[in-house]
CSV table of C-alpha atoms in Angstrom, one decimal:
chain,number,residue,atom,x,y,z
A,24,MET,CA,77.6,101.6,119.9
A,25,ARG,CA,81.1,100.7,118.7
A,26,ARG,CA,82.2,100.3,115.1
A,27,LEU,CA,85.0,97.9,114.2
A,28,MET,CA,86.7,97.9,110.8
A,29,LEU,CA,88.9,95.0,109.9
A,30,LEU,CA,91.2,95.8,106.9
A,31,ARG,CA,93.5,93.2,105.4
A,32,HIS,CA,96.8,94.5,104.1
A,33,ALA,CA,96.8,95.1,100.3
A,34,LYS,CA,98.4,92.9,97.7
A,35,THR,CA,102.1,92.3,98.2
A,36,GLU,CA,105.2,91.2,96.4
A,37,THR,CA,105.9,87.4,96.5
A,38,ASP,CA,109.2,87.7,98.5
A,39,ALA,CA,110.9,90.4,100.3
A,40,PRO,CA,114.7,91.1,99.3
A,41,SER,CA,115.5,90.3,103.0
A,42,GLY,CA,113.7,86.9,102.7
A,43,ARG,CA,111.8,87.8,105.7
A,44,ASP,CA,107.9,87.6,105.5
A,45,GLN,CA,107.4,90.7,107.6
A,46,ASP,CA,109.4,92.8,105.2
A,47,ARG,CA,107.3,92.1,102.1
A,48,ARG,CA,106.0,95.3,100.6
A,49,LEU,CA,103.0,96.2,98.5
A,50,ASP,CA,103.1,95.7,94.7
A,51,GLU,CA,101.8,98.1,92.3
A,52,ARG,CA,98.2,96.9,92.5
A,53,GLY,CA,98.4,96.8,96.3
A,54,GLN,CA,99.5,100.4,96.4
A,55,ARG,CA,96.5,101.4,94.2
A,56,ASP,CA,94.1,99.3,96.2
A,57,ALA,CA,95.3,100.7,99.6
A,58,ALA,CA,94.7,104.2,98.3
A,59,GLN,CA,91.4,103.2,96.9
A,60,MET,CA,90.2,101.8,100.3
A,61,GLY,CA,91.5,104.9,102.1
A,62,ASN,CA,89.4,107.1,99.8
A,63,TRP,CA,86.4,104.8,100.2
A,64,ILE,CA,86.7,105.0,104.1
A,65,ALA,CA,86.9,108.8,104.0
A,66,SER,CA,83.8,109.0,101.9
A,67,HIS,CA,81.7,106.6,104.1
A,68,PRO,CA,81.8,108.0,107.7
A,69,PRO,CA,82.1,107.4,110.5
A,70,VAL,CA,85.8,107.1,110.1
A,71,PRO,CA,88.2,105.5,112.5
A,72,GLU,CA,89.2,107.4,115.6
A,73,ALA,CA,92.0,104.9,116.4
A,74,VAL,CA,93.9,102.6,114.1
A,75,LEU,CA,95.9,99.5,115.3
A,76,VAL,CA,98.4,98.4,112.6
A,77,SER,CA,100.5,95.2,112.4
A,78,HIS,CA,104.2,96.0,112.3
A,79,ALA,CA,104.8,94.2,109.0
A,80,ALA,CA,105.9,96.4,106.2
A,81,ARG,CA,102.8,95.5,104.1
A,82,ALA,CA,100.3,96.4,106.8
A,83,ARG,CA,102.2,99.7,107.6
A,84,GLN,CA,102.3,100.6,104.0
A,85,THR,CA,98.7,99.8,103.5
A,86,TRP,CA,97.7,102.1,106.3
A,87,ASP,CA,100.1,104.8,105.1
A,88,LEU,CA,98.6,104.8,101.6
A,89,ALA,CA,95.0,104.7,102.8
A,90,TRP,CA,95.8,107.6,105.2
A,91,GLN,CA,97.4,109.7,102.3
A,92,ALA,CA,94.1,109.2,100.4
A,93,MET,CA,92.0,110.4,103.3
A,94,LYS,CA,94.0,112.9,105.3
A,95,ASP,CA,92.7,116.1,103.7
A,96,ARG,CA,89.1,115.1,104.5
A,97,VAL,CA,89.0,113.5,108.0
A,98,ALA,CA,90.4,114.2,111.4
A,99,ALA,CA,93.6,112.3,112.2
A,100,PRO,CA,93.1,109.2,114.2
A,101,GLN,CA,95.5,107.9,116.9
A,102,VAL,CA,97.7,105.2,115.3
A,103,GLU,CA,99.5,102.4,117.1
A,104,ILE,CA,101.8,99.9,115.6
A,105,LEU,CA,101.3,96.5,117.3
A,106,PRO,CA,103.8,93.7,116.7
A,107,GLU,CA,101.1,91.2,118.2
A,108,LEU,CA,98.8,91.8,115.2
A,109,TYR,CA,101.5,90.0,112.9
A,110,GLY,CA,100.3,86.5,112.6
A,111,ALA,CA,97.5,87.0,115.2
A,112,ASP,CA,94.8,84.4,115.5
A,113,PRO,CA,91.2,85.3,116.3
A,114,ALA,CA,91.7,85.1,120.0
A,115,GLN,CA,94.6,87.5,119.9
A,116,ILE,CA,92.7,89.8,117.6
A,117,LEU,CA,89.7,89.8,120.0
A,118,GLU,CA,91.9,90.5,123.0
A,119,THR,CA,93.5,93.5,121.0
A,120,ILE,CA,90.0,94.9,120.3
A,121,ARG,CA,88.8,94.4,123.9
A,122,THR,CA,91.8,96.4,125.3
A,123,ALA,CA,91.6,99.1,122.5
A,124,THR,CA,91.5,102.2,124.6
A,125,ILE,CA,94.8,103.7,123.6
A,126,LEU,CA,94.9,107.2,124.9
A,127,THR,CA,91.2,107.8,124.5
A,128,ASP,CA,88.2,105.5,124.2
A,129,PRO,CA,87.5,105.4,120.4
A,130,ALA,CA,84.0,104.7,119.2
A,131,GLN,CA,85.4,103.7,115.7
A,132,LEU,CA,88.4,101.3,115.6
A,133,LEU,CA,90.3,100.1,112.5
A,134,LEU,CA,92.6,97.2,112.6
A,135,VAL,CA,95.1,96.6,109.7
A,136,GLY,CA,96.4,93.0,109.8
A,137,HIS,CA,96.8,89.7,108.1
A,138,ASN,CA,94.9,86.5,107.1
A,139,PRO,CA,94.0,83.9,108.1
A,140,GLY,CA,93.5,85.6,111.5
A,141,MET,CA,91.5,88.8,110.2
A,142,HIS,CA,89.2,86.6,108.1
A,143,GLU,CA,88.6,84.1,110.9
A,144,ALA,CA,88.0,86.9,113.4
A,145,ALA,CA,85.5,88.7,111.1
A,146,LEU,CA,83.6,85.4,110.7
A,147,MET,CA,83.6,84.6,114.5
A,148,LEU,CA,82.7,88.2,115.5
A,149,MET,CA,79.7,88.4,113.0
A,150,GLY,CA,76.3,87.4,114.4
A,151,SER,CA,74.0,89.2,112.1
A,152,GLY,CA,73.9,91.9,109.4
A,153,ASP,CA,74.2,92.2,105.7
A,154,PRO,CA,73.4,88.8,104.2
A,155,ALA,CA,75.1,89.5,100.8
A,156,GLY,CA,78.2,90.8,102.6
A,157,ALA,CA,78.2,87.9,104.8
A,158,ARG,CA,78.1,85.5,101.8
A,159,ALA,CA,80.9,87.3,100.1
A,160,LEU,CA,83.0,87.4,103.3
A,161,ALA,CA,82.4,83.7,103.9
A,162,ASP,CA,84.8,82.8,101.2
A,163,ASN,CA,87.7,85.1,102.0
A,164,LEU,CA,88.8,88.5,103.3
A,165,PRO,CA,90.8,89.4,100.2
A,166,THR,CA,93.8,91.7,100.1
A,167,ALA,CA,92.6,95.3,100.9
A,168,GLY,CA,89.2,93.8,102.0
A,169,LEU,CA,87.4,95.7,104.6
A,170,ALA,CA,84.8,94.2,107.0
A,171,ILE,CA,82.7,96.7,109.0
A,172,LEU,CA,80.9,95.5,112.1
A,173,ASP,CA,78.9,97.4,114.7
A,174,PHE,CA,78.6,96.2,118.3
A,175,ASP,CA,75.7,97.3,120.6
A,176,VAL,CA,78.0,97.7,123.5
A,177,LYS,CA,79.3,100.7,125.6
A,178,ASP,CA,82.8,99.4,126.0
A,179,TRP,CA,85.4,97.5,123.8
A,180,GLY,CA,85.8,95.1,126.6
A,181,ASP,CA,82.2,93.8,125.9
A,182,VAL,CA,82.9,92.9,122.2
A,183,ALA,CA,82.4,89.1,121.9
A,184,TYR,CA,82.1,86.5,119.1
A,185,ARG,CA,78.8,86.3,117.3
A,186,ARG,CA,77.7,89.7,118.8
A,187,GLY,CA,78.7,91.9,115.8
A,188,LYS,CA,76.3,93.2,113.1
A,189,LEU,CA,78.0,93.1,109.6
A,190,VAL,CA,77.4,96.5,108.3
A,191,LEU,CA,79.3,96.0,105.1
A,192,PHE,CA,81.9,94.1,103.5
A,193,VAL,CA,83.8,95.9,100.7
A,194,SER,CA,86.9,95.2,98.6
A,195,PRO,CA,88.7,96.9,95.6
A,196,LYS,CA,87.3,94.1,93.4
A,197,LEU,CA,83.6,94.7,94.7
A,198,LEU,CA,84.1,98.5,94.2
A,199,ARG,CA,85.2,97.9,90.6
A,200,LEU,CA,82.2,95.6,89.9
A,201,GLY,CA,79.8,98.0,91.8
């Protein structure tokens, strides 16, 4: 069994001072949401053994704040910053997942990236699972939204579209409502 967690970066400033999209940073709400999602992940094992993060400032900052919220409660995962996750489409995301062995072969993998690719990948990977979560996810993977999918495979290379079971979809907004 493999568990995939797709986390969209948290809410960002509209423009970066540099004018470059990849330099946009989290705004105040985004900082709170990233920490909240880190706290939630640490409280709902299994936690990721490996984390692949887009090189964009907002994705790295989302992971850093999430990690700060969980680091005293969970083992440190392997973390890799991947430029190819910035602007990745579902095919690129699937290829990243399939080759996710890093130094070890993690059973739980977290990707921190961007829409529209992360949302589209979540929808394409999902074949069954939580109906309420699927309905909520159908509309959008919001900022700091987390889709958790299980795959009944022995190897990441066997992950395929429509083979994932949506375990849960959660976001800061849903946590506030819950």
